[in-house]
mmCIF file of C-alpha atoms in Angstrom:
data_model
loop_
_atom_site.group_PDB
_atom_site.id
_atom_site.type_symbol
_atom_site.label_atom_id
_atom_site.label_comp_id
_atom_site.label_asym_id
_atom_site.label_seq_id
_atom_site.Cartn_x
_atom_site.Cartn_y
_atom_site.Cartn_z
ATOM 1 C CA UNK I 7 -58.020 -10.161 51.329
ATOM 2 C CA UNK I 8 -59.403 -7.214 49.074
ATOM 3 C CA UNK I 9 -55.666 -5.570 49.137
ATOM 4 C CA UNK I 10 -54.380 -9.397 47.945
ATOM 5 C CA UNK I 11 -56.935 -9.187 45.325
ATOM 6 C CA UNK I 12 -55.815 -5.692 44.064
ATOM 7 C CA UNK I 13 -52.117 -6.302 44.231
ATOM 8 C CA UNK I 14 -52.533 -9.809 42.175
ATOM 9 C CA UNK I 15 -54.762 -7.754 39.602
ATOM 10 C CA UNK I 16 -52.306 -5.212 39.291
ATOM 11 C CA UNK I 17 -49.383 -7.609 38.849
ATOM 12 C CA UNK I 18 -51.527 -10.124 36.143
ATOM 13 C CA UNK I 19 -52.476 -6.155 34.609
ATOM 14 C CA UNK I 20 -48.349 -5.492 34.518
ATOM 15 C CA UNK I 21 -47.572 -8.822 33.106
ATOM 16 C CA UNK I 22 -49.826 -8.133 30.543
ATOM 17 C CA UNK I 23 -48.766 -5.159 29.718
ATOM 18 C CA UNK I 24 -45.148 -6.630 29.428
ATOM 19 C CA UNK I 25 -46.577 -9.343 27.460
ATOM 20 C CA UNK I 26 -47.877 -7.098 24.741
ATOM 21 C CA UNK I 27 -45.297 -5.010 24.511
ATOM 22 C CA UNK I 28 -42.801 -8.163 23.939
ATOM 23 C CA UNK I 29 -45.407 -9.390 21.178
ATOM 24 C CA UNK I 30 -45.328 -6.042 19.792
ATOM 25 C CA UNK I 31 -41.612 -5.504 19.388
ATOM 26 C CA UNK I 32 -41.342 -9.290 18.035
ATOM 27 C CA UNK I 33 -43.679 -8.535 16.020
ATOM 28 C CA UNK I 34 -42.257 -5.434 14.305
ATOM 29 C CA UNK I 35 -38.581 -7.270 14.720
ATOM 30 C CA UNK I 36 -39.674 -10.547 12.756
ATOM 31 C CA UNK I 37 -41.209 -7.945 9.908
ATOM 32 C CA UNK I 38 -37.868 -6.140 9.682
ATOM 33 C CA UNK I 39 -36.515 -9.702 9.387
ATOM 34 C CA UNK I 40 -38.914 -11.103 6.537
ATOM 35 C CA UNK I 41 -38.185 -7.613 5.286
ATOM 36 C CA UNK I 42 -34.039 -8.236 5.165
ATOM 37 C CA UNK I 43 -34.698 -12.093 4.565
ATOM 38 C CA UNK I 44 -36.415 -10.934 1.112
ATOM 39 C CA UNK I 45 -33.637 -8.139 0.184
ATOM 40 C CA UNK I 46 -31.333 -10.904 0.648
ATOM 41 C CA UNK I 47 -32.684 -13.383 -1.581
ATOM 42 C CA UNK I 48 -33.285 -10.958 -4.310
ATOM 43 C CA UNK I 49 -29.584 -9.894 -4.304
ATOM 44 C CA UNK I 50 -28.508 -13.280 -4.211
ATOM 45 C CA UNK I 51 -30.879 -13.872 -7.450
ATOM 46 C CA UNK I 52 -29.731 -10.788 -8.804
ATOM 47 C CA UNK I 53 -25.605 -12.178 -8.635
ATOM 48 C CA UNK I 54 -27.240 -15.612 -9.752
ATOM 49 C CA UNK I 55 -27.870 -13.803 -12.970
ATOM 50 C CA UNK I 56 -24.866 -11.589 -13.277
ATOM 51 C CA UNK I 57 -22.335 -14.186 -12.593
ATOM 52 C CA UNK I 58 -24.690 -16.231 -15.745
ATOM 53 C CA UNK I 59 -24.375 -13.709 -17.974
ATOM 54 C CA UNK I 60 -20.697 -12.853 -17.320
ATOM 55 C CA UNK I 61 -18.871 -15.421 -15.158
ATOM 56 C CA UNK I 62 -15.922 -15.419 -12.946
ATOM 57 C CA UNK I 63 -13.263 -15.904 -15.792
ATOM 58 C CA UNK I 64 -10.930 -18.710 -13.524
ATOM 59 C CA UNK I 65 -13.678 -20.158 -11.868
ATOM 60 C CA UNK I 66 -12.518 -24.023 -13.914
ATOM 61 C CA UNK I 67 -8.992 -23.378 -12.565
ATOM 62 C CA UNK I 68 -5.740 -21.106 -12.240
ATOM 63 C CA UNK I 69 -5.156 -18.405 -14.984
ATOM 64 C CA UNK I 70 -2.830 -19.728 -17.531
ATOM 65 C CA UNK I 71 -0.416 -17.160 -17.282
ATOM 66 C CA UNK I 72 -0.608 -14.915 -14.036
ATOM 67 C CA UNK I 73 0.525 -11.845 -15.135
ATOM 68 C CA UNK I 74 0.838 -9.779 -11.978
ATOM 69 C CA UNK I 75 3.671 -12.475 -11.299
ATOM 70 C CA UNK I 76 5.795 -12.527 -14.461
ATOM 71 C CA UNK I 77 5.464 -8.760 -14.335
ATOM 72 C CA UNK I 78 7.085 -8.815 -11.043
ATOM 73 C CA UNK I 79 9.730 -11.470 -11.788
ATOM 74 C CA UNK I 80 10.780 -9.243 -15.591
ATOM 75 C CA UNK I 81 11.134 -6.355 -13.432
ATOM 76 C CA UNK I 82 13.099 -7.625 -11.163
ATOM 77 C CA UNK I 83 15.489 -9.246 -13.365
ATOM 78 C CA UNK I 84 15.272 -6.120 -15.391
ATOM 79 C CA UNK I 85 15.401 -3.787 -13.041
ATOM 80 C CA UNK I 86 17.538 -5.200 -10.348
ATOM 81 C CA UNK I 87 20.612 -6.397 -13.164
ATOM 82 C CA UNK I 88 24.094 -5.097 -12.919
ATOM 83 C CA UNK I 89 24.761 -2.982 -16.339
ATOM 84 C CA UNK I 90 21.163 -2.648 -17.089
ATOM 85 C CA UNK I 91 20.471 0.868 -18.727
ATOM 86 C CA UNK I 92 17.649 2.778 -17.446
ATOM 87 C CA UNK I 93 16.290 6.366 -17.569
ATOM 88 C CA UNK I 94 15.512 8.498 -15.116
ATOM 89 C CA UNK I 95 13.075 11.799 -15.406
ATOM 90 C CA UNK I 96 12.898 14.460 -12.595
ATOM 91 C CA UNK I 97 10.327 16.307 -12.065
ATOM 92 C CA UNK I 98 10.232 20.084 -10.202
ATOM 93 C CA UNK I 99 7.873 19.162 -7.169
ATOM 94 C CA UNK I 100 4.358 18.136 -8.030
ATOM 95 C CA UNK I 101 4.727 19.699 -11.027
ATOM 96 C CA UNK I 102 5.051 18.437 -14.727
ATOM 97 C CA UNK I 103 8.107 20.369 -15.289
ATOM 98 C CA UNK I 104 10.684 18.305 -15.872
ATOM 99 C CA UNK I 105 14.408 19.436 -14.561
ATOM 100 C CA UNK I 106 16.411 16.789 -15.079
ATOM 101 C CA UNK I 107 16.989 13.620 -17.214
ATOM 102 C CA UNK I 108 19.773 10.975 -16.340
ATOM 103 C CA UNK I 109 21.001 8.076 -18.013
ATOM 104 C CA UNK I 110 21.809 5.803 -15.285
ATOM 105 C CA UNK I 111 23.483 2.324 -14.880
ATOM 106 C CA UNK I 112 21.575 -0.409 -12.984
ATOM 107 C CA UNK I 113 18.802 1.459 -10.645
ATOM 108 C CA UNK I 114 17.685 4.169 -8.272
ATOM 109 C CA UNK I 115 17.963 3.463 -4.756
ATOM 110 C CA UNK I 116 15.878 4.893 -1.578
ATOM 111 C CA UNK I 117 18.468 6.772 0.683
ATOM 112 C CA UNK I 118 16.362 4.975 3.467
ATOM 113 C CA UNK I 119 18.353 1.724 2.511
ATOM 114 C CA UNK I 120 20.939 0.463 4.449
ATOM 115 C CA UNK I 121 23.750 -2.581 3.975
ATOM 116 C CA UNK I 122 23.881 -2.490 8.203
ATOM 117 C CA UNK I 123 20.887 -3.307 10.471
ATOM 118 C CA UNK I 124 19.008 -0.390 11.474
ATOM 119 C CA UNK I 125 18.063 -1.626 15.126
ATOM 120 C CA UNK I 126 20.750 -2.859 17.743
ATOM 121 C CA UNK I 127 19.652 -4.813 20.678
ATOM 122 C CA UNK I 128 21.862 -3.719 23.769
ATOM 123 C CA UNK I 129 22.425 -4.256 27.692
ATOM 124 C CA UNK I 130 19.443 -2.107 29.729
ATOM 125 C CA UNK I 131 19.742 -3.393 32.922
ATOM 126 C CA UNK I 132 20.657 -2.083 36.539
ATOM 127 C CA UNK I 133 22.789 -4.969 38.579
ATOM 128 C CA UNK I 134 22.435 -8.132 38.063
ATOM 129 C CA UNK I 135 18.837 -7.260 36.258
ATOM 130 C CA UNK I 136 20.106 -9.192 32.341
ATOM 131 C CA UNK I 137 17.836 -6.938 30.262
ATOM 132 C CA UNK I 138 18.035 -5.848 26.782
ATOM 133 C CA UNK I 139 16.573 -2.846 25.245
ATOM 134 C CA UNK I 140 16.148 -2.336 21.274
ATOM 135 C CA UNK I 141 17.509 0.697 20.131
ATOM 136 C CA UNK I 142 17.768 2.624 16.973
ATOM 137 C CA UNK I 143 21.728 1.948 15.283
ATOM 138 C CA UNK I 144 23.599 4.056 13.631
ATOM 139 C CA UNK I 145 23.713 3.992 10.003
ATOM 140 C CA UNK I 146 26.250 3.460 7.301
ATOM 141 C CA UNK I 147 27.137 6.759 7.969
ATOM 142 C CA UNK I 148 28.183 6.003 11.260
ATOM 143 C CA UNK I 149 25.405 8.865 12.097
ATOM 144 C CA UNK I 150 22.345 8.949 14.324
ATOM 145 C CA UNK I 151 18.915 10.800 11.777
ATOM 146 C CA UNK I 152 17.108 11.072 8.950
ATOM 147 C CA UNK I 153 19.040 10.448 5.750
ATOM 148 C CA UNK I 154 19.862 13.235 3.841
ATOM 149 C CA UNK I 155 16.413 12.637 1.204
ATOM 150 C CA UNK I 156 13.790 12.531 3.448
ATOM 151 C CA UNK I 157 11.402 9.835 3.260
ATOM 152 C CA UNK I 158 11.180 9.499 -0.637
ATOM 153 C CA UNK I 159 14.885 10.461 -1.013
ATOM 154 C CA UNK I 160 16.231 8.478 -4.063
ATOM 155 C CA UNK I 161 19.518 7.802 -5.625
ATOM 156 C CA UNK I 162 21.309 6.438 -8.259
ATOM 157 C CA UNK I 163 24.659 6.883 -10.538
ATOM 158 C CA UNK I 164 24.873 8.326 -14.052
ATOM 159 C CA UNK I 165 26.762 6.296 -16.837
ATOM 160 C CA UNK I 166 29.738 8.241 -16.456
ATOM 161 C CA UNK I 167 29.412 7.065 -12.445
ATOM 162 C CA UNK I 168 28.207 10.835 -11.087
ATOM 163 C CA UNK I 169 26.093 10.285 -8.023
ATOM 164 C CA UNK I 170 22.714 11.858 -7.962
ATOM 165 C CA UNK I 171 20.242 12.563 -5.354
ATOM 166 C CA UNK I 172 16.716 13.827 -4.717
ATOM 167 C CA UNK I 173 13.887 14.302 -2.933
ATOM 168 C CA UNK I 174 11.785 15.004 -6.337
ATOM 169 C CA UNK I 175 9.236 13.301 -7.916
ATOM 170 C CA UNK I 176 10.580 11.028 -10.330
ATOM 171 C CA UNK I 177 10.117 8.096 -13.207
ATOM 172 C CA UNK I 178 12.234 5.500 -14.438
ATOM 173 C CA UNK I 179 12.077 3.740 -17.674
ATOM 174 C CA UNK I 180 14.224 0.971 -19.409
ATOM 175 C CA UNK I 181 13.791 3.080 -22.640
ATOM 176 C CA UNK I 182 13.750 6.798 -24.037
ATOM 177 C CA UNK I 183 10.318 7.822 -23.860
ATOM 178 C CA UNK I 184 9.061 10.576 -25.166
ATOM 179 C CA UNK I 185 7.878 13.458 -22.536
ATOM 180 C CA UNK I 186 5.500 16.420 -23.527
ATOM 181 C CA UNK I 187 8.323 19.001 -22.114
ATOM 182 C CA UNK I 188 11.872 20.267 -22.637
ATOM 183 C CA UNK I 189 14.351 18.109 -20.648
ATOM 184 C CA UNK I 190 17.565 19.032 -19.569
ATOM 185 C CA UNK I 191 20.077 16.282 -20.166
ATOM 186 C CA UNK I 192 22.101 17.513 -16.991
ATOM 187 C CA UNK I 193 24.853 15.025 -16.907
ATOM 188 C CA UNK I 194 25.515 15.742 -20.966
ATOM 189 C CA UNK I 195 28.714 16.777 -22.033
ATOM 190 C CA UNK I 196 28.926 20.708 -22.630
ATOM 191 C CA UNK I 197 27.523 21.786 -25.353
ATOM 192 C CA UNK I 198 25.321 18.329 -26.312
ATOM 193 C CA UNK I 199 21.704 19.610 -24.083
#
């Protein structure tokens, strides 16, 4: 009966023990959480204030003119027109040294484009097995690769219809603009750079 005794007292004493350590950790968790509860109501009173002093200018409705969109629908007519005159600046590398300047008609091109589908699905299977496999097609080229430019190869055709490509950094505009170094007209007539 005495070892009963002793091996109840010693599991109430463990329970206890468990207990307090429980209470402890809630204890110190439910501060931490008044602690975050109270961070978060002061930020929210701090954007209270902020968004009353300067508020969020389309909260009443739509913009009236969403620019991001007519900017993309001008350039696109712009830049995407048959005849449309545009210039073309290249620069030497990452460099500001320019070594060429084109003017072009219509606009540059990546030499990653192609008018034929760059995938091909075609007959993988063994017997009777019906599978198809996606493979890489050729390209206009009727080649298998890279194109010639790399992954920012560009093109695009002078006014006088002279094909030009690169691999350089580059910048279009629809007008002359002035650029902070000599620049080589390279598709002017002799004499005229």
């Amino acid at each position: 009966m005495t070892l009963t005794i002793r091996r109840r007292t010693a599991a109430a004493a463990a329970a206890l023990t468990v207990a307090g350590l429980l209470l402890a950790g809630c204890t110190s968790d439910n501060t931490a959480s008044k602690a975050q509860a109270a961070n978060n109501d002061m930020a929210g009173s701090t954007y209270q204030k902020f968004n009353a002093a300067v508020p969020y200018p389309y909260a009443k409705g739509m913009p009236s003119d969403p620019l991001e969109r007519t900017n993309l629908a001008k350039r696109l007519q712009q830049y995407n027109s048959k005849g449309n005159t545009n210039y073309v600046y290249v620069f030497a590398g990452m460099t500001d040294k320019v070594i060429g300047y084109y003017v072009i008609r219509g606009k540059v091109s990546s030499t990653g484009s192609q008018m034929t589908s760059t995938q091909v699905n075609v007959h993988c299977g063994y017997g009777g097995d019906h599978s198809t496999c996606t493979n890489d097609a050729i390209g206009d080229d009727g080649s298998y690769g890279p194109d010639e430019g790399g992954e920012h190869g560009v093109f695009f055709f002078t006014t006088n219809g002279t094909l030009v490509e690169t691999d350089q950094p580059f910048m279009v505009s629809s007008q002359p603009i002035k650029i902070y170094a000599a620049v080589p007209q390279l598709d002017a007539p002799a004499g005229k750079q």
